[in-house]
Short mmCIF file of C-alpha atoms in Angstrom, two decimals:
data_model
loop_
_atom_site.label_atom_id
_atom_site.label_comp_id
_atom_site.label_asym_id
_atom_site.label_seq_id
_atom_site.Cartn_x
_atom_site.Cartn_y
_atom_site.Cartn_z
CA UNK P 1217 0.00 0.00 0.00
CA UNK P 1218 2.49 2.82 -1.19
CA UNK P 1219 -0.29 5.59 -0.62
CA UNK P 1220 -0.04 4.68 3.26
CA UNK P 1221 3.23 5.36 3.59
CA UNK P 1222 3.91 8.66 3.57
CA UNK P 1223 1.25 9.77 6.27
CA UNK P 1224 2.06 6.59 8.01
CA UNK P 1225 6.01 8.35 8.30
CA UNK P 1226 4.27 11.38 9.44
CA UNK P 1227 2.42 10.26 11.86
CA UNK P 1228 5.01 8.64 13.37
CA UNK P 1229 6.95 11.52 13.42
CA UNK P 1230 4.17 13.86 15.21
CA UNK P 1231 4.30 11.25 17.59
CA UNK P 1232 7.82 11.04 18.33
CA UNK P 1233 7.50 14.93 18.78
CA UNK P 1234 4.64 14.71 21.22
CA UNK P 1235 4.89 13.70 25.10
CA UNK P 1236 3.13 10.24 26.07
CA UNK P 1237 0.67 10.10 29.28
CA UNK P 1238 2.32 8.21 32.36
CA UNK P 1239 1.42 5.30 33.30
CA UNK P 1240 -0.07 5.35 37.38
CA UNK P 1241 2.29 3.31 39.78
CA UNK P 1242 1.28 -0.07 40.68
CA UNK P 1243 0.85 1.48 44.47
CA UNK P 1244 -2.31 3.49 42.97
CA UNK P 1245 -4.16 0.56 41.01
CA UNK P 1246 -7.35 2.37 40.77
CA UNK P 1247 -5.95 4.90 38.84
CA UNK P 1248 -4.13 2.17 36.54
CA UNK P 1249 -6.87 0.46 36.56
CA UNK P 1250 -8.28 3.42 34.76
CA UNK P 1251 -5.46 4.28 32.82
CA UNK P 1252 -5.63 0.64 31.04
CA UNK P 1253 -9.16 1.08 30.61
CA UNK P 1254 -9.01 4.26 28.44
CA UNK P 1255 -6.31 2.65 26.51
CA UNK P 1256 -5.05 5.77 25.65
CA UNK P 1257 -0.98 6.09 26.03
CA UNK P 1258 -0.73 8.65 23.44
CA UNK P 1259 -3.47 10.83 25.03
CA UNK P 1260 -1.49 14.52 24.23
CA UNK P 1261 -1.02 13.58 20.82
CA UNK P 1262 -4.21 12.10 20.23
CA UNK P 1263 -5.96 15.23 21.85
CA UNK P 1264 -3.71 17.99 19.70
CA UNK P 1265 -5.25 15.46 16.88
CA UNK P 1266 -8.75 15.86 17.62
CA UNK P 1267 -8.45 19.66 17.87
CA UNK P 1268 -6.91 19.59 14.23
CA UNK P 1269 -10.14 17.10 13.34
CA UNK P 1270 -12.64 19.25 14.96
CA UNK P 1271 -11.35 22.38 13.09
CA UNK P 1272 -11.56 20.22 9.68
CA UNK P 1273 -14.95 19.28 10.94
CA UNK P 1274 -16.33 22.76 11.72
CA UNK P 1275 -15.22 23.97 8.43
CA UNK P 1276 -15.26 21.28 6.03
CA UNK P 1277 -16.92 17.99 6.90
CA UNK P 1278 -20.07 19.33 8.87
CA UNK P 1279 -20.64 22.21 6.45
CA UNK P 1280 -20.34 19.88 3.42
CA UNK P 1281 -22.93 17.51 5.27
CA UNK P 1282 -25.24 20.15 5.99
CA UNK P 1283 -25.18 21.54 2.72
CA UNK P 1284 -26.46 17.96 1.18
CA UNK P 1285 -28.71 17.50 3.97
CA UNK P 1286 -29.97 20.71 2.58
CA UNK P 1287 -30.23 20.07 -0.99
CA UNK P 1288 -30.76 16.74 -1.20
CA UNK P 1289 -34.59 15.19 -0.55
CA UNK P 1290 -34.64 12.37 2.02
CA UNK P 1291 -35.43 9.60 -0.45
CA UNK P 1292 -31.97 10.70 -2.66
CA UNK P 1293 -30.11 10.58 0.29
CA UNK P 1294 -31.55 7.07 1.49
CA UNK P 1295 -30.72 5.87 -2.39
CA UNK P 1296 -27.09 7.46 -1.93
CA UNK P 1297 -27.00 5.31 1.07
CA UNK P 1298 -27.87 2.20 -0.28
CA UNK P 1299 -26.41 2.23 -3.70
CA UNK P 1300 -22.46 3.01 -1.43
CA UNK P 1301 -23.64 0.15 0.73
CA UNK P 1302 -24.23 -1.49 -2.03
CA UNK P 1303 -20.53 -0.91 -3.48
CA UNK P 1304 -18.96 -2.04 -0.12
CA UNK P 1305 -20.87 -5.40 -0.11
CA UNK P 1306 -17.95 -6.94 -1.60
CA UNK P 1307 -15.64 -6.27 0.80
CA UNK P 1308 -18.23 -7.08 3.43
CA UNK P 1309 -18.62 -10.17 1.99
CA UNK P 1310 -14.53 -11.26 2.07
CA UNK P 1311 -14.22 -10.13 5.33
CA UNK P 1312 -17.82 -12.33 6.74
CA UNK P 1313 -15.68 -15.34 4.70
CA UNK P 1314 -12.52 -14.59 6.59
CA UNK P 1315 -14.64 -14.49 9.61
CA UNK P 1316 -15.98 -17.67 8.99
CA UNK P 1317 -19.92 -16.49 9.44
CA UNK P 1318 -21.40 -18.84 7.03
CA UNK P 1319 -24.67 -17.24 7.01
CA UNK P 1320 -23.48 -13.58 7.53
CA UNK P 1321 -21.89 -14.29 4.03
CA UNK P 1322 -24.51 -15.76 2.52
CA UNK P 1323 -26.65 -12.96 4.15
CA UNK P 1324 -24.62 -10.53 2.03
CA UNK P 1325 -24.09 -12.36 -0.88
CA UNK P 1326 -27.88 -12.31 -1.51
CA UNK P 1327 -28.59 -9.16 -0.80
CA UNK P 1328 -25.59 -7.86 -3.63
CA UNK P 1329 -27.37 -9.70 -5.84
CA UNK P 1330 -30.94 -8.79 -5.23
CA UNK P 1331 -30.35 -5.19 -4.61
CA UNK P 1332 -27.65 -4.80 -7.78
CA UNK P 1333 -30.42 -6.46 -10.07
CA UNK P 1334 -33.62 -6.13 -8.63
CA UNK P 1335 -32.89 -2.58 -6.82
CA UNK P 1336 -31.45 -0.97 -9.66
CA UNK P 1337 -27.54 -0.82 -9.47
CA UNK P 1338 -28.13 -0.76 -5.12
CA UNK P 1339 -30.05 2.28 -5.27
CA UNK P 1340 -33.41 0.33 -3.74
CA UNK P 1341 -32.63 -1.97 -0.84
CA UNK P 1342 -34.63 -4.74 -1.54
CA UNK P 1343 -33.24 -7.37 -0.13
CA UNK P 1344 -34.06 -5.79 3.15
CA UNK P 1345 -37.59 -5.67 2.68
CA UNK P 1346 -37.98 -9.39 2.05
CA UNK P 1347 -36.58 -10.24 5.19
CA UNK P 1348 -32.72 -9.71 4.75
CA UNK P 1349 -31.18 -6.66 6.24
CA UNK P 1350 -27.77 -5.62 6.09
CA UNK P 1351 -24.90 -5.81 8.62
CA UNK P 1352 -21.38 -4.04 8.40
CA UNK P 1353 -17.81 -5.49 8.34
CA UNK P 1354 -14.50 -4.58 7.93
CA UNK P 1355 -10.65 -6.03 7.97
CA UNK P 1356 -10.29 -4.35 11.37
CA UNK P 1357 -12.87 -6.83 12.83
CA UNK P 1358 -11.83 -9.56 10.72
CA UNK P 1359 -8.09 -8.88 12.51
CA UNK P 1360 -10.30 -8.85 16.21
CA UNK P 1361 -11.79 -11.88 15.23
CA UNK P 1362 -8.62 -13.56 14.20
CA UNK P 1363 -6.92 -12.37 17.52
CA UNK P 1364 -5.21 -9.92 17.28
CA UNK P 1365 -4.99 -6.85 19.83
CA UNK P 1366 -6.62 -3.56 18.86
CA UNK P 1367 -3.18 -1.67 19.93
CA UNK P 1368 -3.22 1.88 21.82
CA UNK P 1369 -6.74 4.24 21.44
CA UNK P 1370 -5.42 6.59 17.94
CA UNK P 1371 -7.51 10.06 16.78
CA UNK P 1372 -7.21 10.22 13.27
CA UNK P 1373 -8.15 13.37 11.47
CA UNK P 1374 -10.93 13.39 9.10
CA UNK P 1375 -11.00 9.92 9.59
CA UNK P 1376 -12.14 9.75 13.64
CA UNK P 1377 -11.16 7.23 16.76
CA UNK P 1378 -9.10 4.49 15.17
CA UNK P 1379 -6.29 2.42 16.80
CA UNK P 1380 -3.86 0.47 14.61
CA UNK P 1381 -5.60 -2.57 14.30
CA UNK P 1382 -7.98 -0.53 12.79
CA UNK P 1383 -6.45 1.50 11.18
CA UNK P 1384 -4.39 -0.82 9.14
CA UNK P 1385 -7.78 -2.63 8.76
CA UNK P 1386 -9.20 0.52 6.93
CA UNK P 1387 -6.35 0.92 4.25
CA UNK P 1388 -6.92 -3.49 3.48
CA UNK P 1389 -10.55 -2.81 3.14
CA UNK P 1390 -9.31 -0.06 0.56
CA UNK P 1391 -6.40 -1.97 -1.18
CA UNK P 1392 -8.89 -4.84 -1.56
CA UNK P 1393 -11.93 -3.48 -2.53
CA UNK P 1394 -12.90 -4.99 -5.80
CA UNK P 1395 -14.82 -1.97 -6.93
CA UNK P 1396 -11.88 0.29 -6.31
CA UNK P 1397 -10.14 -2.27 -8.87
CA UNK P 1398 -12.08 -1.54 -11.43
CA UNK P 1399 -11.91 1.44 -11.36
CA UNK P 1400 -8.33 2.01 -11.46
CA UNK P 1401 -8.27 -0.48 -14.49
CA UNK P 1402 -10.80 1.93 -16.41
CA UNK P 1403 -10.64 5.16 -17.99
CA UNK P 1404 -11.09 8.58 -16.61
CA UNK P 1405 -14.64 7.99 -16.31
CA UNK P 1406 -14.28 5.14 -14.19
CA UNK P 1407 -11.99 7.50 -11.99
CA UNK P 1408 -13.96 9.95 -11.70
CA UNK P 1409 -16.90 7.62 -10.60
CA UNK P 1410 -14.03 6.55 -7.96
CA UNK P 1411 -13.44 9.98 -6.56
CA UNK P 1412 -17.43 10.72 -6.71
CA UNK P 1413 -17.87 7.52 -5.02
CA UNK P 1414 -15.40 8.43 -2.32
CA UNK P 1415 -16.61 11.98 -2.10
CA UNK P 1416 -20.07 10.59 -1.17
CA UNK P 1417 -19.05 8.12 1.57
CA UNK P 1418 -17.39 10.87 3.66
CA UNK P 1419 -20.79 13.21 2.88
CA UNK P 1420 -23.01 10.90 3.43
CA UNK P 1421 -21.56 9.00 6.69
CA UNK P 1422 -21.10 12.21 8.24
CA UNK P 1423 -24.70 13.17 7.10
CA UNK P 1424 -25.79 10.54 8.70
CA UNK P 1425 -23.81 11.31 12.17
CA UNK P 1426 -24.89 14.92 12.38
CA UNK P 1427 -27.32 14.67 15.32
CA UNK P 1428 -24.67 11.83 17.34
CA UNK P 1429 -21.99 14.37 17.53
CA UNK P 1430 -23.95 17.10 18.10
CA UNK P 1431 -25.40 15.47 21.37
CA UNK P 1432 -21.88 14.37 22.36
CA UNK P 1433 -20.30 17.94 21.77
CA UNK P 1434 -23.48 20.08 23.56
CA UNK P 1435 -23.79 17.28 26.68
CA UNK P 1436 -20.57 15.90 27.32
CA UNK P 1437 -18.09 17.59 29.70
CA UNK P 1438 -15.24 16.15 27.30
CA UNK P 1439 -16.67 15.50 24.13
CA UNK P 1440 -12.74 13.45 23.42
CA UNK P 1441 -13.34 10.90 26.34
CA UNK P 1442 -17.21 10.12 25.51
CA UNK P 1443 -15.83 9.10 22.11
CA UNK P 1444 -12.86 7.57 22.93
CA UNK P 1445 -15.00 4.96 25.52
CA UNK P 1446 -18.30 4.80 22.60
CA UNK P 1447 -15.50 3.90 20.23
CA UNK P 1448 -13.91 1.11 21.72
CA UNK P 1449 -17.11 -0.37 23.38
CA UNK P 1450 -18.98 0.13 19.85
CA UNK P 1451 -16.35 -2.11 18.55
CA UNK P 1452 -16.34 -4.53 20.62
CA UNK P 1453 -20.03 -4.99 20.00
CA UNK P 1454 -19.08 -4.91 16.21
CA UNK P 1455 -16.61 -7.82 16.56
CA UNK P 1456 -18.86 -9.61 18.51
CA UNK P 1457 -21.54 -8.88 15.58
CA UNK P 1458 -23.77 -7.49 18.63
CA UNK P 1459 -23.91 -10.49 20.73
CA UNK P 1460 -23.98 -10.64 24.70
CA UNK P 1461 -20.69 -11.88 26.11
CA UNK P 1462 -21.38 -11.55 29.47
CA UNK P 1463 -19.06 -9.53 31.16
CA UNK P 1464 -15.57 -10.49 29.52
CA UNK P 1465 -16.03 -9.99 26.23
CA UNK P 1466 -12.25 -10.24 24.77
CA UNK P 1467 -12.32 -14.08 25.96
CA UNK P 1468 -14.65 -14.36 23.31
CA UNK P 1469 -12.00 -13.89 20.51
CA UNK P 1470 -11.12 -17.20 20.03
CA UNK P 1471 -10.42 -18.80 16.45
CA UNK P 1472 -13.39 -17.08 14.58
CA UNK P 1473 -15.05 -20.54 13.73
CA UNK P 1474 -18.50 -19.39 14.81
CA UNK P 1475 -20.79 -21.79 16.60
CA UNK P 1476 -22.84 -19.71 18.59
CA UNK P 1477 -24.62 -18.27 16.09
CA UNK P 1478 -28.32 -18.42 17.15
CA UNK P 1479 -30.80 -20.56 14.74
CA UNK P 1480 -33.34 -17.77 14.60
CA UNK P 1481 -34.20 -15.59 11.61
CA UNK P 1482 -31.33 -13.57 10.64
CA UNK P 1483 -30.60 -10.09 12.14
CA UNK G 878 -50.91 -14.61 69.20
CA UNK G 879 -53.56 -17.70 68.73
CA UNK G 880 -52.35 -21.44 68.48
CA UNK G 881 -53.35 -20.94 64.71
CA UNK G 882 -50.97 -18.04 64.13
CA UNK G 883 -48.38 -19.70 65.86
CA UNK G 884 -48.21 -22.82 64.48
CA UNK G 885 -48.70 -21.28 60.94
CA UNK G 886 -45.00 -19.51 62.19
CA UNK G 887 -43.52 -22.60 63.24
CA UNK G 888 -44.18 -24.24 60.09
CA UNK G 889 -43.19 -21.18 57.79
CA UNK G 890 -39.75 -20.70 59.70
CA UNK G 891 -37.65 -23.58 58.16
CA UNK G 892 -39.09 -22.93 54.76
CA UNK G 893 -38.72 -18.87 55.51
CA UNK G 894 -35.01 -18.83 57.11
CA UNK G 895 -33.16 -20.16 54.20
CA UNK G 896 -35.19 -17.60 51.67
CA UNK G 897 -34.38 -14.61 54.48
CA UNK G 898 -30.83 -15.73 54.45
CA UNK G 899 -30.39 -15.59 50.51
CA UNK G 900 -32.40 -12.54 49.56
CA UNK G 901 -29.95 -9.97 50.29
CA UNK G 902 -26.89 -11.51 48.71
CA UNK G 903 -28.99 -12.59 45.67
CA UNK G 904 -31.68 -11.04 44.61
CA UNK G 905 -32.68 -12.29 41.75
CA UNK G 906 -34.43 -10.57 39.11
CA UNK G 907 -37.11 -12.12 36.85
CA UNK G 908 -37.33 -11.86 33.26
CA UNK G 909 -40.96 -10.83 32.94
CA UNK G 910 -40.89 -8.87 35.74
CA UNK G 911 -37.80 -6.73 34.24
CA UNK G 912 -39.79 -6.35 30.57
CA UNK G 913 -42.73 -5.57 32.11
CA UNK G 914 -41.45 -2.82 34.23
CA UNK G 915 -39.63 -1.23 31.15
CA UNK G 916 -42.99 -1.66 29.39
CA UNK G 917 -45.42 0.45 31.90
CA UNK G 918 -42.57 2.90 32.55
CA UNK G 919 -41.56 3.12 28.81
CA UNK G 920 -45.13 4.15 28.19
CA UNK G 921 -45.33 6.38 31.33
CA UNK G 922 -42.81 8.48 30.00
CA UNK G 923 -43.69 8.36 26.54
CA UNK G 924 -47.38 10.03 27.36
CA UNK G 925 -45.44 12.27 29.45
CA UNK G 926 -42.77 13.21 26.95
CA UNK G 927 -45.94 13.51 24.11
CA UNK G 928 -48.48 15.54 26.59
CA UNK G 929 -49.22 19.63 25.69
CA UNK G 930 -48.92 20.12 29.23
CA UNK G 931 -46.73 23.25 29.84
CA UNK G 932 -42.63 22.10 29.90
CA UNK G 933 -41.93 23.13 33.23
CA UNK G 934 -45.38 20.67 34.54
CA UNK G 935 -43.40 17.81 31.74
CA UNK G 936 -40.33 18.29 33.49
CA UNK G 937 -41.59 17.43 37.26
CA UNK G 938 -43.39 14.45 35.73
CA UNK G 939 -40.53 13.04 33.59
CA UNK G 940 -38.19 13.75 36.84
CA UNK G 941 -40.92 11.58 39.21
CA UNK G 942 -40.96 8.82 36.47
CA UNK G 943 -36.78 8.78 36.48
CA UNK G 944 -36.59 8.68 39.91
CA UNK G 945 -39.03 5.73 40.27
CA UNK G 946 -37.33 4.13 37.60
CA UNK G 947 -34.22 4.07 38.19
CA UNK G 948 -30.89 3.51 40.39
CA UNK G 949 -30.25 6.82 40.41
CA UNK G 950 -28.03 6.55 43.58
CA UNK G 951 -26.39 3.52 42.49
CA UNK G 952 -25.72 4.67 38.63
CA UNK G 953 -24.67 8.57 40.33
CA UNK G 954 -21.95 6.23 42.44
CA UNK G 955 -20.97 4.28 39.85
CA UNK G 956 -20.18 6.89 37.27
CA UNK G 957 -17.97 8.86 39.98
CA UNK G 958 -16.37 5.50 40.39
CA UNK G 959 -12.89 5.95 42.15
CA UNK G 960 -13.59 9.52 42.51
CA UNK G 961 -16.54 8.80 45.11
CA UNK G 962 -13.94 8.26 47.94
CA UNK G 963 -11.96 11.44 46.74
CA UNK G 964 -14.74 13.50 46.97
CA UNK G 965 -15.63 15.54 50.53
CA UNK G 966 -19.08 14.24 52.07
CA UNK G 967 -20.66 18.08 50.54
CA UNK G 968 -18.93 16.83 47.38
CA UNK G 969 -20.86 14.15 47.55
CA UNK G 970 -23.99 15.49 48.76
CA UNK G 971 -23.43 17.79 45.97
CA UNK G 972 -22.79 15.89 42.93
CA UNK G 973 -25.77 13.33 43.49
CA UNK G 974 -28.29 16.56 43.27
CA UNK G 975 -26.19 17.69 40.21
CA UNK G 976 -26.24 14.05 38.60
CA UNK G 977 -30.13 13.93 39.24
CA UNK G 978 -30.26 16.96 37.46
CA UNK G 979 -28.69 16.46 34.73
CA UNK G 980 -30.32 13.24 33.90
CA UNK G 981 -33.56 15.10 33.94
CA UNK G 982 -32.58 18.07 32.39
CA UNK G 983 -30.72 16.09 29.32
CA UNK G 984 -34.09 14.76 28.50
CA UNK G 985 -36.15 18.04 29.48
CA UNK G 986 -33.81 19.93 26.96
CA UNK G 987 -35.22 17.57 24.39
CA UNK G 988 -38.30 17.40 24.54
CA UNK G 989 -39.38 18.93 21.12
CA UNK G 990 -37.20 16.22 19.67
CA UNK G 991 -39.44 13.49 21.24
CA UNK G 992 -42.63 14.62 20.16
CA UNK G 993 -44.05 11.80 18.77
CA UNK G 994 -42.06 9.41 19.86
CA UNK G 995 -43.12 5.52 20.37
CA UNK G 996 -41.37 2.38 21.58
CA UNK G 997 -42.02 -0.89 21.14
CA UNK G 998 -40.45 -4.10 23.15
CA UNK G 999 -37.98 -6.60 22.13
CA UNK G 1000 -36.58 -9.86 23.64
CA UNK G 1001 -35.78 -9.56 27.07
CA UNK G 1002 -32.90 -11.64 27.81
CA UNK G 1003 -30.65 -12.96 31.49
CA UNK G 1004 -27.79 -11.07 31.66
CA UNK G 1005 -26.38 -12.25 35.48
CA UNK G 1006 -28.96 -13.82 37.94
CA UNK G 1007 -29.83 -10.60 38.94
CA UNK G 1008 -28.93 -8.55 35.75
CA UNK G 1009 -31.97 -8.47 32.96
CA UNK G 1010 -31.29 -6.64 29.80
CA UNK G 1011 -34.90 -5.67 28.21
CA UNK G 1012 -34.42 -4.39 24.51
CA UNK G 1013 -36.63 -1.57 22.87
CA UNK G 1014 -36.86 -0.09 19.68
CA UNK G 1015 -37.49 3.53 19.74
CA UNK G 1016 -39.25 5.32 17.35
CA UNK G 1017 -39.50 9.09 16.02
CA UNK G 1018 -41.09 10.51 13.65
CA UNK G 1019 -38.59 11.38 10.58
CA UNK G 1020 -35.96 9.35 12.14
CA UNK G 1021 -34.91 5.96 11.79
CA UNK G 1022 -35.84 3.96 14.44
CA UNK G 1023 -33.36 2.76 16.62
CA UNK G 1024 -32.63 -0.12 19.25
CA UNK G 1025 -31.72 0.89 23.34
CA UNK G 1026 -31.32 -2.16 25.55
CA UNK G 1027 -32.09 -1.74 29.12
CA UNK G 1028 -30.35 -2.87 31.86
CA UNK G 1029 -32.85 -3.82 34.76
CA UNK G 1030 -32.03 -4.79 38.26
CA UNK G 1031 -33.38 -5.86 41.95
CA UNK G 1032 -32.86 -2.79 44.00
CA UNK G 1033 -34.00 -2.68 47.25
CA UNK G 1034 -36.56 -5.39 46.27
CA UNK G 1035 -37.97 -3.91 43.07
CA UNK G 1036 -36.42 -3.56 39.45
CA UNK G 1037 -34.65 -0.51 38.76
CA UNK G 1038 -32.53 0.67 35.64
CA UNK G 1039 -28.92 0.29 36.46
CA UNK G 1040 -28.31 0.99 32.56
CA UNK G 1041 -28.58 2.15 29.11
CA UNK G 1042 -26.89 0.38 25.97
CA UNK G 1043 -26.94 1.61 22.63
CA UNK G 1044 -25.31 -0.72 20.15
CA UNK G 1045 -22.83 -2.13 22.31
CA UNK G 1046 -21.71 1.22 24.14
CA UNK G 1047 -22.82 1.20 27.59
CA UNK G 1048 -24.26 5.13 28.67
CA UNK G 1049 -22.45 4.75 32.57
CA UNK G 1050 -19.49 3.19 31.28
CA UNK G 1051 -19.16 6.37 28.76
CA UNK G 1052 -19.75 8.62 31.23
CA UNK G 1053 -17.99 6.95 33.92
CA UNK G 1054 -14.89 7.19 31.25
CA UNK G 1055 -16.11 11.46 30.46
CA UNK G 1056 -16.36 12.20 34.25
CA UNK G 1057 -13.10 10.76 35.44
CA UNK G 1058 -11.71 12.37 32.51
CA UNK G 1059 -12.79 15.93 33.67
CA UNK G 1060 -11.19 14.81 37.23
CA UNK G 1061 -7.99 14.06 36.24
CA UNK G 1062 -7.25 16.46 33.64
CA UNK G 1063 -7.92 19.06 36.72
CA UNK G 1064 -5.70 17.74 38.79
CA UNK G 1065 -7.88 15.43 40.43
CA UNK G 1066 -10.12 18.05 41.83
CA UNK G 1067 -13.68 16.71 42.46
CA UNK G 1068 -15.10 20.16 42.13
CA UNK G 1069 -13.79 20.65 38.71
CA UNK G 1070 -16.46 18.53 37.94
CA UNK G 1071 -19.08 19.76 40.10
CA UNK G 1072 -18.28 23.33 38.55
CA UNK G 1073 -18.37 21.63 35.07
CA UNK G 1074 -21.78 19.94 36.09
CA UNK G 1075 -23.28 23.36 37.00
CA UNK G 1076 -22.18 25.00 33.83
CA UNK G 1077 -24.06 22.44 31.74
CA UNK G 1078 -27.15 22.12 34.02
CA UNK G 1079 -27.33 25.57 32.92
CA UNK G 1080 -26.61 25.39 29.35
CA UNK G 1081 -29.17 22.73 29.27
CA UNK G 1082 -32.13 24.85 30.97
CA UNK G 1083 -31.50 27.66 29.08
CA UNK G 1084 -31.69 25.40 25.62
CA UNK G 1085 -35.05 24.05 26.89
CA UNK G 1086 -36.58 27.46 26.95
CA UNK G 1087 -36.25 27.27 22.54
#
């Protein structure tokens, strides 16, 4: 992944440059207790970084998102949203295989090929309506799933709370996305459907996140900590595809070869 | 006391001990019981959250329903977690009147936004023997509806919320994580956060006046 590189070099160099938080001494293991909890050993660099996010976010991201809130009717924006789901389904689909969630992929399998034929190239979600909703998934699960740790709490800008398992799941998702293939094998059409595509995805998830971080920023009394904790709990829940654990839910991580998976309908 | 009465206690005590004995250490909480309560108080605060009654007269009613409802004590405790022992007792006096407040006024602030709103239940399912986690799916109008599990348990003998999960995230756990933060990035000053506390109570009854 060449295009990683270079702001995977800068980051690292930001981070040499900023101070770490300290760990609490073993003779204060509340506080440590806390301190492994939040996850967070880069706290003043990931805090500088969600100042620089928030000031992208006042001026660019939430503006844009507003402005095609504004102009575009609610059943447009609900066919936007579909037809990118739509597009991701592939790479939904390798990562429920790598997963080993036998009906998850069949699950999405179905549903790319009812929605691309039957709903018009994605933009009508049919497949939900008969009984066959959709469900997200990414490499950075697929890497939870498979065992690995998530690494320390990251704030990426423009991109949000990340961490490197994460993070390096994002730019596989990219690299493999079979749509994103074609597209650099076509003509200048094709890439300019790519950068449209891309263009919409950031409008349209922030769109849809409008009302979520507005709550956060007007009611919490740090806006950073609320989301660092809904991140990595969200997650969890994500890797888990939403099921109870109990009340350890990393044990749960085992080899990925799901049996647990209850016979009801599908979610 | 008549022979009756009597014997009626000496045949109830070995059966009654043994219960006595158990309840406090486990008090378990019943399935139905739990999705039931979340039923009449869901719609309990729904028709108060819906009435045309002035907002100040929706405000003392949705603050009578939370405080039947739920742990408010327990969660208030919880969410101050290691800070609880830091704090003065007229800290903690203090921030459990703040913490009540804000729960209210966080929904008070909001209640144009829940006009309309409806909820219907889902499964219910045993979390811990005394930990029931009732699922709901909330609905607004204009919105997509969304799913909030509940997290019901025995308190003081009847079920209280001790929770509120959204997709996985846990509300206490959040702000357990937002509160401490406040704490410790002021130097572990307890009233940092009551001061903090009082700003928002503030900013929060002045948005509800919109």
């Amino acid at each position: 992944m060449p295009f990683l590189r270079r702001p995977t070099l800068l980051l690292l160099g930001l981070l040499a440059l900023s101070a770490c938080a300290t760990r609490p001494p073993a003779s204060e293991p509340e506080a440590l207790a806390e301190y492994e909890q939040a996850n967070d050993p880069l706290e003043p660099f990931n805090r500088t970084m969600y100042t620089v996010h928030n000031g992208l976010d006042t001026v660019l991201l939430r503006p844009a998102a507003e402005f095609y809130r504004f102009f575009l009717p609610q059943p447009v924006r609900t066919g936007v949203r579909n037809a990118l789901g739509n597009l991701r389904s592939p790479v939904i689909l390798i990562n429920d295989v790598l997963q080993g969630e036998t009906r998850r992929s069949a699950t999405t399998l179905a549903r790319f090929l009812m929605n691309s034929t039957f709903g018009i190239g994605g933009v009508f979600d049919v497949a939900k309506e008969v009984g066959l909703p959709g469900h997200s998934e990414d490499f950075g699960q697929t890497l939870a799933v498979w065992g690995l740790d998530e690494g320390p709490f990251l704030f990426v800008p423009l991109l949000g709370p990340s961490n490197p398992r994460d993070l390096a799941g994002f730019g596989v998702d990219v690299a493999a996305d079979p749509v994103g293939w074609a597209i650099r094998e076509g003509d200048s059409t094709a890439e300019a459907l790519g950068w449209t595509r891309y263009g919409l995805t950031v409008v349209d998830t922030r769109e849809g996140l409008i009302e979520a971080l507005d709550s956060i920023n007007e009611t919490s009394l740090d806006p950073y900590a609320t989301l660092r904790s809904a991140y990595r709990q969200r997650r969890r829940n994500d890797v888990r595809n939403g099921r109870p654990t109990g009340e350890a839910p990393a044990a749960t991580l085992g080899t990925g070869l799901d049996v647990t998976e209850p016979a009801g309908p599908a979610r | 006391m008549n022979r009756r009465s009597l014997l009626a206690v000496a045949l109830a005590t070995p059966t009654a001990l043994p219960l006595l004995a158990a309840s406090p250490a486990r008090a378990e909480m019943d399935i139905n019981q739990a999705a039931s309560f979340i039923d009449s108080t869901g719609q309990e605060l729904v028709a108060a959250l819906n009435s045309n009654q002035p907002i100040a007269a929706r405000r003392q009613r949705v603050a009578q329903i939370l405080r039947n409802a739920v742990d408010v004590g327990g969660v208030g405790r919880f969410i101050l977690g290691r800070w609880w022992r830091v704090a003065t007792p007229a800290e903690q006096q203090e921030y459990m009147k703040l913490f009540e407040e804000t729960l209210i006024r966080n929904l008070s602030a909001r209640f144009g936004e829940y006009q309309g709103v409806r909820f219907s239940l889902g499964r219910a399912q045993q979390r811990t023997e005394d930990d029931v986690l009732v699922n709901t799916i909330i609905e607004r109008p204009n919105t997509a509806p969304f799913s909030l599990d509940w997290r019901v348990s025995d308190v003081g003998g009847r079920p209280q919320v001790v929770d509120v999960i959204a997709e996985g995230t846990s509300l206490r756990l959040t702000q357990r994580s937002e509160y401490s933060s406040v704490v410790s990035r002021n130097g572990g000053q307890v009233s940092a956060l009551l001061d903090a506390m009082r700003r928002q109570i503030a900013a929060l009854a002045a948005r509800e006046g919109r």
